[in-house]
Amino acid sequence: MARIAVIGAGTGAMAAAARLAVAGHRVTVYERSGTYGGSLGRYARDGFVFDTGPGLLHLPAVYRDLFVKTGRESLEQCVTLTQVDPASRHLFADGTSVSLPNASRAGVTGALDRALGEGAGSRWGDFLDRAGTAWNRSRRPLLEEPLPEDRRMLDRDPYPAVRRRRLLRGARQARTVAEVGAWELEDPRLAALLDGYALSYGLDPRRAPAAAALLPYMEETFGSWYVAGGMRALADAVYERCLARKVEFVFGAEAVRVSEMDGRAAGIVLADGGSVEADHVVLGAQPAPGLLPVRQERPGRSDTAPVPGRFVVLLSLRGGREAGAVHRTVVHATDPGAEQEAVFGGRTAELPTVTVLRPDDPATRPDEEHEAVTLTVTVAPHGPVDWTDPGLRERFADAVISRAAEAVPGLRERILHAEVRTPAETAADTGARGGSVPAPALAGAQGSCLHAGNRTPLPGLYLAGGWSHPGGGMAHAGMSGALVAGLVVEGDGFRGSQ
């Protein structure tokens, strides 16, 4: 039985902790804040309850596997999952709109044809076929296995872009999300739909490799799921599973350094001066300066590259949810190019893309005569933009509410209270620099969209969570926990689940 110290109580870290405890190890989690869950926060006021992080779950199979492998009760015995149908409604800049059914290829293509014109659905369907090829090519090495020492196999983009011949010029193939939209999808509304998927994960469509097609493929193939009570209920369930497996938690315990002895990780040093001995250390958070005894290899984005965060407005509304209201509506930017320039250039966008979540869940509101609505925008991180500026927060929140009013009837007149959360709050709550939210790992782009590997150059030190392989997002964080547990239990020869 090994002693294992886990730094951070995010979902990826807790997923690793539960699996390691089941394997017979003594696991203790040290969390700098007063609670668990990482980005899966909750805000409550006057009977209204909101998620402050992700609002929907994709690839629930990741957490089904976690619960199967760590106890008798399945995921569905611990939380209530409901497929969101339609999966999303999209309002485009030209005034057209479309509602996309959940996990139905035929339904999606039919809806696009009816809303955007004959041929739109087939172009999107053909794109998803190519995205499915990219998924099959990269799923195992990108998501189910630890990063190999030789990562050149992931440098190449798995998306089979259409090769288009041009008169008197060389053939053209899309290399980025934006090029896929312009050259393969053709319709600017389909391009905006694809761009919106990339942007929601914090990726710049102008630079993200075409392999980002995996993201809409994943959502439209495996569906979007709502957790009753909000996504925080999933964090509660994972935490309870950890406790059932005898994982210990120490809150208000900030790790400031991973200690080293005889060339391997030997424990952690806490901010209060205390020290903890361990046979293995799992870091489940973004490494703070000075935390690691050796510089870790960090493929992809440099430590100084600005990674976007999220601007969130939590609205307590009078009046019940109208019949036929859609759970998720995306109000697309009036000028997507200008929005991308702003977000990835360290500025605020004037007319941003806004995601509106309206769960039909009694647990989120005081009664049927009220509604809890969450508005989310991908924005530049804190630093390039001063998200502590009261005037800026108020002006941007007002702009976001104005955009969301296109999706929610009588929105402004119904507001009882608005709570604003910015990347500045994310930084304070999670410790992520600038309040950045990590994106999922992608193949292609010469490996620039990969994350640090789960095993590190220092024996006994492992990385889990969104800042490590296979990247950000709830599903990916859960996968990272499984990979770390496999490496600790089976050693460096572990190659992922079979």
Short mmCIF file of C-alpha atoms in Angstrom, two decimals:
data_model
loop_
_atom_site.label_atom_id
_atom_site.label_comp_id
_atom_site.label_asym_id
_atom_site.label_seq_id
_atom_site.Cartn_x
_atom_site.Cartn_y
_atom_site.Cartn_z
CA MET A 1 0.00 0.00 0.00
CA ALA A 2 1.56 3.28 -1.14
CA ARG A 3 1.00 6.70 0.38
CA ILE A 4 -0.34 9.05 -2.29
CA ALA A 5 -0.73 12.83 -1.92
CA VAL A 6 -3.12 14.47 -4.39
CA ILE A 7 -2.87 18.24 -4.88
CA GLY A 8 -6.26 19.74 -5.71
CA ALA A 9 -9.82 18.45 -5.44
CA GLY A 10 -11.04 19.03 -8.99
CA THR A 11 -12.92 16.25 -10.75
CA GLY A 12 -9.84 14.91 -12.53
CA ALA A 13 -7.91 14.73 -9.28
CA MET A 14 -10.84 13.12 -7.43
CA ALA A 15 -11.28 10.60 -10.26
CA ALA A 16 -7.65 9.58 -9.83
CA ALA A 17 -7.99 9.50 -6.03
CA ALA A 18 -11.02 7.18 -6.06
CA ARG A 19 -9.40 4.75 -8.49
CA LEU A 20 -6.14 4.70 -6.55
CA ALA A 21 -7.95 4.08 -3.26
CA VAL A 22 -9.81 1.12 -4.78
CA ALA A 23 -6.41 -0.27 -5.83
CA GLY A 24 -5.45 -0.38 -2.16
CA HIS A 25 -3.46 2.80 -1.76
CA ARG A 26 -3.75 5.33 1.07
CA VAL A 27 -4.83 8.54 -0.61
CA THR A 28 -5.06 12.04 0.86
CA VAL A 29 -6.25 15.06 -1.13
CA TYR A 30 -4.92 18.53 -0.23
CA GLU A 31 -7.10 21.38 -1.50
CA ARG A 32 -6.22 25.09 -1.21
CA SER A 33 -9.86 26.22 -1.02
CA GLY A 34 -12.60 25.23 1.38
CA THR A 35 -14.40 22.82 -0.93
CA TYR A 36 -14.05 20.26 -3.71
CA GLY A 37 -15.08 20.26 -7.35
CA GLY A 38 -12.69 22.72 -8.97
CA SER A 39 -14.57 24.46 -11.78
CA LEU A 40 -17.85 22.78 -10.77
CA GLY A 41 -18.92 25.53 -8.43
CA ARG A 42 -22.37 26.49 -7.22
CA TYR A 43 -23.98 29.84 -6.41
CA ALA A 44 -27.23 30.01 -4.46
CA ARG A 45 -29.41 32.96 -3.45
CA ASP A 46 -33.02 33.27 -2.35
CA GLY A 47 -33.95 29.81 -3.58
CA PHE A 48 -32.16 30.18 -6.94
CA VAL A 49 -29.28 27.77 -7.62
CA PHE A 50 -26.71 28.04 -10.42
CA ASP A 51 -23.70 26.21 -11.74
CA THR A 52 -20.73 28.56 -12.03
CA GLY A 53 -18.82 26.24 -14.36
CA PRO A 54 -19.91 23.79 -17.08
CA GLY A 55 -23.66 23.32 -17.31
CA LEU A 56 -23.89 20.16 -19.42
CA LEU A 57 -22.13 16.80 -19.50
CA HIS A 58 -20.76 15.21 -22.67
CA LEU A 59 -19.39 11.67 -22.93
CA PRO A 60 -21.04 10.47 -19.69
CA ALA A 61 -19.45 7.07 -20.35
CA VAL A 62 -16.28 8.44 -18.75
CA TYR A 63 -18.04 8.86 -15.40
CA ARG A 64 -20.06 5.68 -15.79
CA ASP A 65 -16.75 3.86 -16.02
CA LEU A 66 -15.43 5.68 -12.94
CA PHE A 67 -18.43 4.62 -10.84
CA VAL A 68 -18.38 1.04 -12.15
CA LYS A 69 -14.69 0.70 -11.29
CA THR A 70 -14.92 2.25 -7.82
CA GLY A 71 -18.10 0.86 -6.21
CA ARG A 72 -21.39 -0.95 -6.45
CA GLU A 73 -23.63 2.01 -7.20
CA SER A 74 -23.65 3.12 -10.84
CA LEU A 75 -23.48 6.73 -11.95
CA GLU A 76 -27.23 6.76 -12.57
CA GLN A 77 -27.83 5.51 -9.04
CA CYS A 78 -25.94 8.50 -7.69
CA VAL A 79 -27.16 11.29 -10.00
CA THR A 80 -30.08 11.75 -12.38
CA LEU A 81 -29.03 12.25 -16.00
CA THR A 82 -31.40 13.55 -18.67
CA GLN A 83 -30.67 13.99 -22.36
CA VAL A 84 -31.24 17.59 -23.43
CA ASP A 85 -33.55 17.68 -26.45
CA PRO A 86 -33.18 19.72 -28.53
CA ALA A 87 -29.48 19.73 -27.77
CA SER A 88 -29.20 23.39 -28.74
CA ARG A 89 -30.92 26.23 -30.53
CA HIS A 90 -28.81 28.60 -32.62
CA LEU A 91 -29.63 32.22 -33.46
CA PHE A 92 -27.48 33.55 -36.31
CA ALA A 93 -26.52 37.11 -37.19
CA ASP A 94 -28.88 37.23 -40.20
CA GLY A 95 -31.87 36.42 -38.01
CA THR A 96 -32.26 32.76 -38.95
CA SER A 97 -32.46 30.12 -36.27
CA VAL A 98 -32.29 26.34 -35.99
CA SER A 99 -32.88 23.83 -33.21
CA LEU A 100 -30.67 20.73 -33.36
CA PRO A 101 -32.03 17.48 -31.89
CA ASN A 102 -29.91 15.51 -29.44
CA ALA A 103 -27.73 12.66 -30.77
CA SER A 104 -29.60 12.30 -34.05
CA ARG A 105 -27.59 12.69 -37.26
CA ALA A 106 -30.67 12.48 -39.46
CA GLY A 107 -32.53 14.90 -37.21
CA VAL A 108 -29.71 17.44 -37.33
CA THR A 109 -29.31 17.33 -41.11
CA GLY A 110 -33.06 17.62 -41.61
CA ALA A 111 -33.29 20.60 -39.25
CA LEU A 112 -30.44 22.37 -41.04
CA ASP A 113 -32.05 21.82 -44.45
CA ARG A 114 -35.36 23.25 -43.23
CA ALA A 115 -33.81 26.26 -41.50
CA LEU A 116 -30.86 27.16 -43.74
CA GLY A 117 -31.93 25.81 -47.12
CA GLU A 118 -31.63 22.58 -49.06
CA GLY A 119 -28.07 21.25 -49.07
CA ALA A 120 -27.03 22.74 -45.72
CA GLY A 121 -27.80 19.48 -43.92
CA SER A 122 -25.87 17.32 -46.37
CA ARG A 123 -22.81 19.57 -46.16
CA TRP A 124 -22.90 19.36 -42.35
CA GLY A 125 -23.50 15.61 -42.50
CA ASP A 126 -20.55 15.11 -44.85
CA PHE A 127 -18.43 17.21 -42.50
CA LEU A 128 -19.48 15.02 -39.55
CA ASP A 129 -18.53 11.92 -41.53
CA ARG A 130 -15.02 13.33 -41.95
CA ALA A 131 -15.01 14.32 -38.29
CA GLY A 132 -15.94 10.73 -37.43
CA THR A 133 -12.92 9.53 -39.38
CA ALA A 134 -10.74 11.92 -37.38
CA TRP A 135 -12.33 10.61 -34.16
CA ASN A 136 -11.58 6.99 -35.07
CA ARG A 137 -8.02 7.81 -36.07
CA SER A 138 -7.14 9.72 -32.92
CA ARG A 139 -9.50 8.53 -30.15
CA ARG A 140 -7.18 5.96 -28.62
CA PRO A 141 -3.80 7.75 -28.77
CA LEU A 142 -5.35 11.13 -27.96
CA LEU A 143 -7.86 10.22 -25.24
CA GLU A 144 -7.37 6.69 -23.94
CA GLU A 145 -3.59 6.32 -23.67
CA PRO A 146 -0.84 8.25 -21.88
CA LEU A 147 1.11 10.51 -24.20
CA PRO A 148 3.91 8.49 -25.81
CA GLU A 149 7.54 9.56 -25.59
CA ASP A 150 7.55 10.02 -29.34
CA ARG A 151 4.60 12.28 -30.03
CA ARG A 152 5.14 12.78 -33.73
CA MET A 153 2.17 10.55 -34.47
CA LEU A 154 -0.03 13.26 -32.93
CA ASP A 155 1.63 16.10 -34.84
CA ARG A 156 -0.34 15.21 -37.94
CA ASP A 157 -3.94 16.36 -38.27
CA PRO A 158 -6.29 13.34 -38.41
CA TYR A 159 -9.08 15.29 -40.12
CA PRO A 160 -9.38 14.19 -43.79
CA ALA A 161 -9.85 17.64 -45.31
CA VAL A 162 -11.38 17.79 -48.75
CA ARG A 163 -8.75 18.30 -51.42
CA ARG A 164 -10.01 20.92 -53.86
CA ARG A 165 -8.32 21.48 -57.19
CA ARG A 166 -7.98 25.05 -58.46
CA LEU A 167 -7.33 26.28 -61.97
CA LEU A 168 -3.67 27.29 -62.47
CA ARG A 169 -3.05 26.98 -58.73
CA GLY A 170 -2.21 24.16 -56.34
CA ALA A 171 -4.89 22.11 -54.64
CA ARG A 172 -6.30 23.57 -51.44
CA GLN A 173 -7.08 21.77 -48.16
CA ALA A 174 -8.44 23.20 -44.94
CA ARG A 175 -5.96 23.21 -42.06
CA THR A 176 -7.93 25.18 -39.47
CA VAL A 177 -11.48 25.30 -38.16
CA ALA A 178 -12.07 28.61 -39.94
CA GLU A 179 -10.88 27.16 -43.24
CA VAL A 180 -13.13 24.11 -42.85
CA GLY A 181 -16.06 26.48 -42.37
CA ALA A 182 -15.19 28.66 -45.34
CA TRP A 183 -14.07 26.01 -47.83
CA GLU A 184 -16.09 22.91 -46.92
CA LEU A 185 -19.26 24.16 -45.23
CA GLU A 186 -19.55 27.27 -47.46
CA ASP A 187 -22.61 28.73 -45.72
CA PRO A 188 -21.51 31.41 -43.21
CA ARG A 189 -24.13 30.16 -40.75
CA LEU A 190 -22.70 26.64 -40.83
CA ALA A 191 -19.26 28.19 -40.43
CA ALA A 192 -20.55 30.13 -37.41
CA LEU A 193 -21.99 26.89 -35.98
CA LEU A 194 -18.57 25.21 -36.24
CA ASP A 195 -16.72 28.29 -34.95
CA GLY A 196 -19.09 28.36 -31.99
CA TYR A 197 -18.16 24.84 -30.95
CA ALA A 198 -14.44 25.74 -31.04
CA LEU A 199 -14.92 29.04 -29.22
CA SER A 200 -17.00 27.44 -26.45
CA TYR A 201 -13.97 25.28 -25.63
CA GLY A 202 -11.64 28.30 -25.66
CA LEU A 203 -10.13 27.59 -29.09
CA ASP A 204 -9.40 30.22 -31.72
CA PRO A 205 -11.10 29.01 -34.94
CA ARG A 206 -8.50 30.84 -37.02
CA ARG A 207 -5.67 28.81 -35.48
CA ALA A 208 -7.24 25.63 -34.07
CA PRO A 209 -6.45 22.63 -36.28
CA ALA A 210 -9.15 21.06 -38.39
CA ALA A 211 -9.03 18.19 -35.87
CA ALA A 212 -11.24 20.35 -33.63
CA ALA A 213 -14.02 18.79 -35.72
CA LEU A 214 -13.89 16.13 -32.99
CA LEU A 215 -15.75 18.51 -30.66
CA PRO A 216 -19.04 18.85 -32.58
CA TYR A 217 -18.76 15.18 -33.54
CA MET A 218 -18.46 14.21 -29.87
CA GLU A 219 -21.44 16.32 -28.82
CA GLU A 220 -23.72 15.40 -31.71
CA THR A 221 -22.87 11.68 -31.62
CA PHE A 222 -22.86 10.97 -27.88
CA GLY A 223 -25.32 13.66 -26.85
CA SER A 224 -25.64 16.42 -24.28
CA TRP A 225 -26.79 15.50 -20.78
CA TYR A 226 -28.12 17.53 -17.88
CA VAL A 227 -27.42 16.50 -14.27
CA ALA A 228 -30.45 17.12 -12.04
CA GLY A 229 -29.62 19.81 -9.53
CA GLY A 230 -26.83 21.06 -11.77
CA MET A 231 -23.34 19.83 -12.56
CA ARG A 232 -22.28 20.48 -8.99
CA ALA A 233 -24.32 17.38 -8.13
CA LEU A 234 -21.83 15.34 -10.17
CA ALA A 235 -18.96 16.80 -8.12
CA ASP A 236 -20.90 15.88 -4.98
CA ALA A 237 -21.28 12.31 -6.20
CA VAL A 238 -17.59 11.92 -7.06
CA TYR A 239 -16.63 13.38 -3.68
CA GLU A 240 -18.97 10.97 -1.89
CA ARG A 241 -17.50 8.08 -3.85
CA CYS A 242 -14.02 9.15 -2.73
CA LEU A 243 -15.13 9.23 0.90
CA ALA A 244 -16.71 5.79 0.54
CA ARG A 245 -13.36 4.49 -0.68
CA LYS A 246 -11.63 6.03 2.39
CA VAL A 247 -9.95 8.91 0.56
CA GLU A 248 -9.08 11.64 3.07
CA PHE A 249 -9.54 15.35 2.28
CA VAL A 250 -7.70 18.26 3.86
CA PHE A 251 -9.22 21.61 2.89
CA GLY A 252 -7.53 25.00 3.30
CA ALA A 253 -4.21 23.25 2.64
CA GLU A 254 -2.21 24.91 -0.12
CA ALA A 255 0.73 22.96 -1.51
CA VAL A 256 3.64 25.27 -2.33
CA ARG A 257 6.27 22.73 -3.33
CA VAL A 258 6.64 19.12 -4.34
CA SER A 259 9.55 17.72 -2.38
CA GLU A 260 12.18 15.51 -3.97
CA MET A 261 14.49 12.87 -2.54
CA ASP A 262 16.92 10.55 -4.33
CA GLY A 263 15.68 11.68 -7.71
CA ARG A 264 11.96 11.10 -7.20
CA ALA A 265 8.92 12.84 -5.72
CA ALA A 266 8.83 12.33 -1.95
CA GLY A 267 5.86 14.42 -0.78
CA ILE A 268 4.64 18.00 -0.58
CA VAL A 269 5.32 21.14 1.45
CA LEU A 270 2.30 23.18 2.58
CA ALA A 271 1.92 26.93 2.86
CA ASP A 272 1.68 26.73 6.66
CA GLY A 273 5.15 25.16 6.77
CA GLY A 274 3.97 21.61 7.28
CA SER A 275 5.24 18.77 5.15
CA VAL A 276 3.70 15.52 3.96
CA GLU A 277 5.64 12.41 2.99
CA ALA A 278 4.33 10.38 0.06
CA ASP A 279 5.41 7.60 -2.25
CA HIS A 280 3.62 9.25 -5.16
CA VAL A 281 2.31 12.77 -5.77
CA VAL A 282 -0.55 13.57 -8.13
CA LEU A 283 -0.86 17.22 -9.15
CA GLY A 284 -4.45 17.92 -10.14
CA ALA A 285 -4.18 21.67 -10.76
CA GLN A 286 -2.30 24.12 -12.93
CA PRO A 287 1.27 24.19 -11.56
CA ALA A 288 1.97 27.42 -9.69
CA PRO A 289 5.45 28.98 -10.00
CA GLY A 290 7.89 27.20 -7.70
CA LEU A 291 5.60 24.24 -7.02
CA LEU A 292 7.54 21.70 -9.08
CA PRO A 293 11.14 20.79 -8.26
CA VAL A 294 12.05 20.44 -11.93
CA ARG A 295 10.67 22.19 -14.97
CA GLN A 296 8.07 19.94 -16.54
CA GLU A 297 7.80 19.44 -20.23
CA ARG A 298 4.78 21.44 -21.36
CA PRO A 299 4.11 20.75 -25.03
CA GLY A 300 1.85 23.13 -26.88
CA ARG A 301 0.91 26.54 -25.59
CA SER A 302 3.65 28.38 -23.75
CA ASP A 303 3.18 29.35 -20.14
CA THR A 304 2.74 32.99 -21.22
CA ALA A 305 0.20 32.41 -24.00
CA PRO A 306 -3.20 33.87 -23.06
CA VAL A 307 -5.78 31.11 -22.62
CA PRO A 308 -9.37 32.41 -22.54
CA GLY A 309 -11.67 32.29 -19.53
CA ARG A 310 -15.41 32.58 -19.05
CA PHE A 311 -17.64 35.57 -18.22
CA VAL A 312 -20.81 34.33 -16.54
CA VAL A 313 -24.01 36.17 -15.62
CA LEU A 314 -26.38 34.35 -13.26
CA LEU A 315 -29.92 35.71 -13.55
CA SER A 316 -32.72 35.24 -11.03
CA LEU A 317 -35.93 35.89 -12.97
CA ARG A 318 -39.55 36.48 -12.02
CA GLY A 319 -42.01 34.59 -14.16
CA GLY A 320 -41.97 30.94 -15.07
CA ARG A 321 -40.25 29.27 -18.00
CA GLU A 322 -42.53 29.49 -21.04
CA ALA A 323 -43.77 26.37 -22.80
CA GLY A 324 -41.36 25.15 -25.43
CA ALA A 325 -38.35 26.95 -23.97
CA VAL A 326 -35.04 25.40 -25.04
CA HIS A 327 -32.45 24.34 -22.46
CA ARG A 328 -29.46 25.72 -24.41
CA THR A 329 -29.51 28.58 -26.91
CA VAL A 330 -26.43 29.99 -28.61
CA VAL A 331 -26.76 33.59 -29.79
CA HIS A 332 -23.96 33.87 -32.32
CA ALA A 333 -21.76 36.94 -32.68
CA THR A 334 -22.73 39.58 -35.20
CA ASP A 335 -19.13 39.68 -36.44
CA PRO A 336 -17.33 36.40 -35.57
CA GLY A 337 -14.00 37.66 -36.91
CA ALA A 338 -14.09 40.75 -34.70
CA GLU A 339 -15.04 38.61 -31.69
CA GLN A 340 -12.10 36.27 -32.27
CA GLU A 341 -9.73 39.22 -32.67
CA ALA A 342 -10.93 40.59 -29.34
CA VAL A 343 -10.94 37.37 -27.32
CA PHE A 344 -7.52 36.20 -28.48
CA GLY A 345 -6.10 39.70 -28.64
CA GLY A 346 -6.75 40.52 -24.98
CA ARG A 347 -9.81 42.75 -25.43
CA THR A 348 -13.58 42.56 -24.89
CA ALA A 349 -15.89 41.89 -27.83
CA GLU A 350 -18.73 44.33 -28.44
CA LEU A 351 -21.34 41.79 -29.62
CA PRO A 352 -20.09 38.42 -28.38
CA THR A 353 -21.42 34.91 -28.77
CA VAL A 354 -23.60 34.15 -25.72
CA THR A 355 -24.69 30.71 -24.54
CA VAL A 356 -27.99 30.81 -22.63
CA LEU A 357 -28.83 27.91 -20.30
CA ARG A 358 -32.41 27.57 -19.05
CA PRO A 359 -32.73 24.26 -17.18
CA ASP A 360 -36.24 23.02 -16.50
CA ASP A 361 -35.27 21.86 -13.02
CA PRO A 362 -37.28 22.63 -9.86
CA ALA A 363 -34.07 22.35 -7.84
CA THR A 364 -32.73 25.54 -9.46
CA ARG A 365 -35.61 27.90 -8.59
CA PRO A 366 -37.76 28.74 -5.58
CA ASP A 367 -41.03 27.81 -7.35
CA GLU A 368 -42.72 27.53 -10.76
CA GLU A 369 -43.22 31.31 -10.91
CA HIS A 370 -39.47 31.94 -11.19
CA GLU A 371 -36.58 30.85 -13.39
CA ALA A 372 -32.79 30.57 -13.06
CA VAL A 373 -30.88 31.44 -16.24
CA THR A 374 -27.13 31.31 -16.86
CA LEU A 375 -25.36 33.33 -19.57
CA THR A 376 -21.81 32.35 -20.56
CA VAL A 377 -19.29 34.06 -22.85
CA THR A 378 -15.74 33.04 -23.77
CA VAL A 379 -13.52 36.04 -23.04
CA ALA A 380 -9.89 37.08 -22.71
CA PRO A 381 -8.36 36.09 -19.35
CA HIS A 382 -7.83 38.38 -16.39
CA GLY A 383 -4.61 40.31 -16.93
CA PRO A 384 -4.93 41.43 -20.56
CA VAL A 385 -8.39 42.56 -19.46
CA ASP A 386 -8.88 43.93 -15.94
CA TRP A 387 -11.95 41.98 -14.90
CA THR A 388 -11.90 43.59 -11.45
CA ASP A 389 -12.87 46.97 -12.99
CA PRO A 390 -16.46 47.57 -11.76
CA GLY A 391 -17.35 49.74 -14.75
CA LEU A 392 -16.12 47.19 -17.26
CA ARG A 393 -17.93 44.35 -15.50
CA GLU A 394 -21.20 46.31 -15.51
CA ARG A 395 -20.92 47.40 -19.15
CA PHE A 396 -20.02 43.94 -20.42
CA ALA A 397 -22.74 42.25 -18.35
CA ASP A 398 -25.27 44.71 -19.82
CA ALA A 399 -24.09 43.86 -23.35
CA VAL A 400 -24.35 40.13 -22.61
CA ILE A 401 -27.88 40.52 -21.22
CA SER A 402 -28.90 42.50 -24.31
CA ARG A 403 -27.70 39.67 -26.54
CA ALA A 404 -29.39 37.03 -24.40
CA ALA A 405 -32.69 38.93 -24.62
CA GLU A 406 -32.95 37.58 -28.17
CA ALA A 407 -33.39 34.12 -26.66
CA VAL A 408 -35.41 34.83 -23.49
CA PRO A 409 -38.72 36.70 -23.84
CA GLY A 410 -38.97 39.86 -21.71
CA LEU A 411 -35.60 39.17 -20.12
CA ARG A 412 -34.72 42.61 -18.77
CA GLU A 413 -38.11 43.22 -17.20
CA ARG A 414 -37.95 39.87 -15.39
CA ILE A 415 -34.56 40.29 -13.66
CA LEU A 416 -34.69 40.17 -9.86
CA HIS A 417 -30.95 39.79 -9.35
CA ALA A 418 -27.86 39.43 -11.53
CA GLU A 419 -24.64 37.91 -10.23
CA VAL A 420 -21.54 38.44 -12.37
CA ARG A 421 -18.55 36.11 -12.33
CA THR A 422 -15.46 36.78 -14.42
CA PRO A 423 -12.04 35.20 -14.99
CA ALA A 424 -10.91 37.16 -11.92
CA GLU A 425 -13.25 35.09 -9.74
CA THR A 426 -12.19 31.90 -11.53
CA ALA A 427 -8.56 32.69 -10.73
CA ALA A 428 -9.38 33.27 -7.07
CA ASP A 429 -11.49 30.12 -6.77
CA THR A 430 -9.35 27.63 -8.70
CA GLY A 431 -5.87 29.14 -8.74
CA ALA A 432 -5.76 29.05 -12.56
CA ARG A 433 -3.65 31.95 -13.79
CA GLY A 434 -5.82 34.66 -15.27
CA GLY A 435 -8.89 32.53 -14.65
CA SER A 436 -8.09 30.62 -17.82
CA VAL A 437 -10.04 27.49 -18.68
CA PRO A 438 -7.98 24.79 -20.46
CA ALA A 439 -9.13 23.45 -23.82
CA PRO A 440 -9.25 19.76 -24.77
CA ALA A 441 -6.14 18.29 -26.38
CA LEU A 442 -6.15 18.06 -30.18
CA ALA A 443 -3.92 16.25 -32.61
CA GLY A 444 -2.34 18.18 -35.48
CA ALA A 445 -0.77 21.64 -35.59
CA GLN A 446 2.64 20.07 -34.92
CA GLY A 447 1.54 19.11 -31.42
CA SER A 448 0.85 22.69 -30.33
CA CYS A 449 -2.60 21.73 -28.95
CA LEU A 450 -1.38 18.95 -26.68
CA HIS A 451 -0.97 19.28 -22.93
CA ALA A 452 1.65 18.08 -20.48
CA GLY A 453 1.83 14.30 -20.17
CA ASN A 454 0.42 12.47 -17.14
CA ARG A 455 3.83 11.05 -16.29
CA THR A 456 6.55 13.63 -15.67
CA PRO A 457 10.36 13.61 -15.86
CA LEU A 458 10.39 13.27 -12.07
CA PRO A 459 9.58 9.66 -11.05
CA GLY A 460 6.66 9.47 -8.65
CA LEU A 461 5.09 12.75 -9.84
CA TYR A 462 1.98 12.58 -12.04
CA LEU A 463 -0.35 15.19 -13.55
CA ALA A 464 -4.16 14.95 -13.69
CA GLY A 465 -6.96 17.36 -14.56
CA GLY A 466 -7.59 19.80 -17.38
CA TRP A 467 -4.06 21.21 -17.52
CA SER A 468 -2.63 17.80 -18.37
CA HIS A 469 -3.28 15.17 -21.01
CA PRO A 470 -5.91 14.82 -22.49
CA GLY A 471 -6.89 18.41 -21.63
CA GLY A 472 -9.81 20.45 -20.42
CA GLY A 473 -13.51 19.64 -20.21
CA MET A 474 -15.35 17.36 -17.83
CA ALA A 475 -14.95 14.20 -19.91
CA HIS A 476 -11.28 14.84 -20.56
CA ALA A 477 -10.57 15.55 -16.88
CA GLY A 478 -12.15 12.23 -15.95
CA MET A 479 -10.01 10.48 -18.56
CA SER A 480 -6.86 12.05 -17.10
CA GLY A 481 -7.72 10.59 -13.68
CA ALA A 482 -8.06 7.12 -15.19
CA LEU A 483 -4.71 7.46 -16.98
CA VAL A 484 -2.88 8.58 -13.84
CA ALA A 485 -4.34 5.73 -11.79
CA GLY A 486 -3.27 3.26 -14.45
CA LEU A 487 0.28 4.62 -14.51
CA VAL A 488 0.61 4.47 -10.71
CA VAL A 489 -0.88 0.98 -10.37
CA GLU A 490 0.62 -0.68 -13.45
CA GLY A 491 3.75 1.41 -13.98
CA ASP A 492 5.15 3.08 -17.06
CA GLY A 493 4.14 0.08 -19.17
CA PHE A 494 0.47 1.03 -18.80
CA ARG A 495 -1.04 1.78 -22.21
CA GLY A 496 -4.62 2.63 -21.32
CA SER A 497 -7.84 0.66 -21.05
CA GLN A 498 -8.18 -2.25 -23.45
#
